[in-house]
């Protein structure tokens, strides 16, 4: 838990929250918050009554953590649905967010990107339905929000609402679609492995070429967080991103595939959906994999093993694809928003790496007692157009981290000038490591034409 100090107590008073630090049975610091309404809840797994409103920020103490506590009011303003309503059910809330149709007021403009091996991925740029101009200028300074859906390619209600919210806050949302996902043509016999960030890396370079003046942020949903975390770990300080958020991520993915979902209807639905999506490529996939084994599989592990473990072992596959394999190389702030009653991820204690958030200053965990999987419905969420709490929280996190690093850089430059190092034209410029990857430059630092063949790419 965040070991609150006297400084953070002062910050919490601005949120209308009193703070008391205790020790749980494992010796970790456990924070207890008491709101203005008198309701008290223990963070991270402690019992709560029907009136409790619990949100725990778990992270390593740092100046950024204190800044987030002071400026991210949404973190402590969460009132989950309780009582006799379907929104209080973790299972029904997950099904609703994943499957229920949503009449989105946004439309998408697709860029099909041809990769270095002739494969195709797609970026769907969200634009308002009333906008006549379907393309944004490359000189735009608007921030770009890269959205990575779940690893099964399903564009959920949650993703559509996030695009709508991001547009209303001045972002340029772009949804990343893997090979064969969401109508993307499969032009090679290669599918993207669970944690292989090679395709995403090329897509990010394209975004930097198209919008060189705008900051880049990333949000992943559910199992799509495995791809985002793999990318951030492999790229380190060269990720081009300012900050990232994982909504209801699955961290220990090998054991998640091996154990299966605790609720078999969810697993059955995911297996069926993946088989339907792959069935259109059954003939061509038969050249490299055993399609009979693939389509007779009854588990998520069976499907993944049939697709990617033809020439290697299951353990060797996850050595290359486990999302946290290079987690120590992540160089930007990453917020994970999780709920203790998540029916997809599973038990909190065994599926969330608490030690990662307690020891790594780049990782922050926002843990709620209720929220289901990518749900986080609130009592006031009566209208379908009302902004989801997790979407407000992630946008507030992006704003706060950007403002924090901007203030830090100004302070460093001021200190440098006072020391006589920044007065002249040749003075040194100090940059924070996390911001140096996304500095605004007029052009990309890589040769984009060596990566993409524009004459052979597809755009609609």
CSV table of C-alpha atoms in Angstrom, one decimal, residues 12 85 116 164-165 215:
chain,number,residue,atom,x,y,z
A,12,UNK,CA,-5.6,14.1,1.2
A,85,UNK,CA,-29.5,-3.9,-9.4
A,116,UNK,CA,8.0,-4.9,-43.2
A,164,UNK,CA,-16.3,9.2,-27.5
A,165,UNK,CA,-14.9,10.5,-24.2
A,215,UNK,CA,1.9,13.8,-27.5
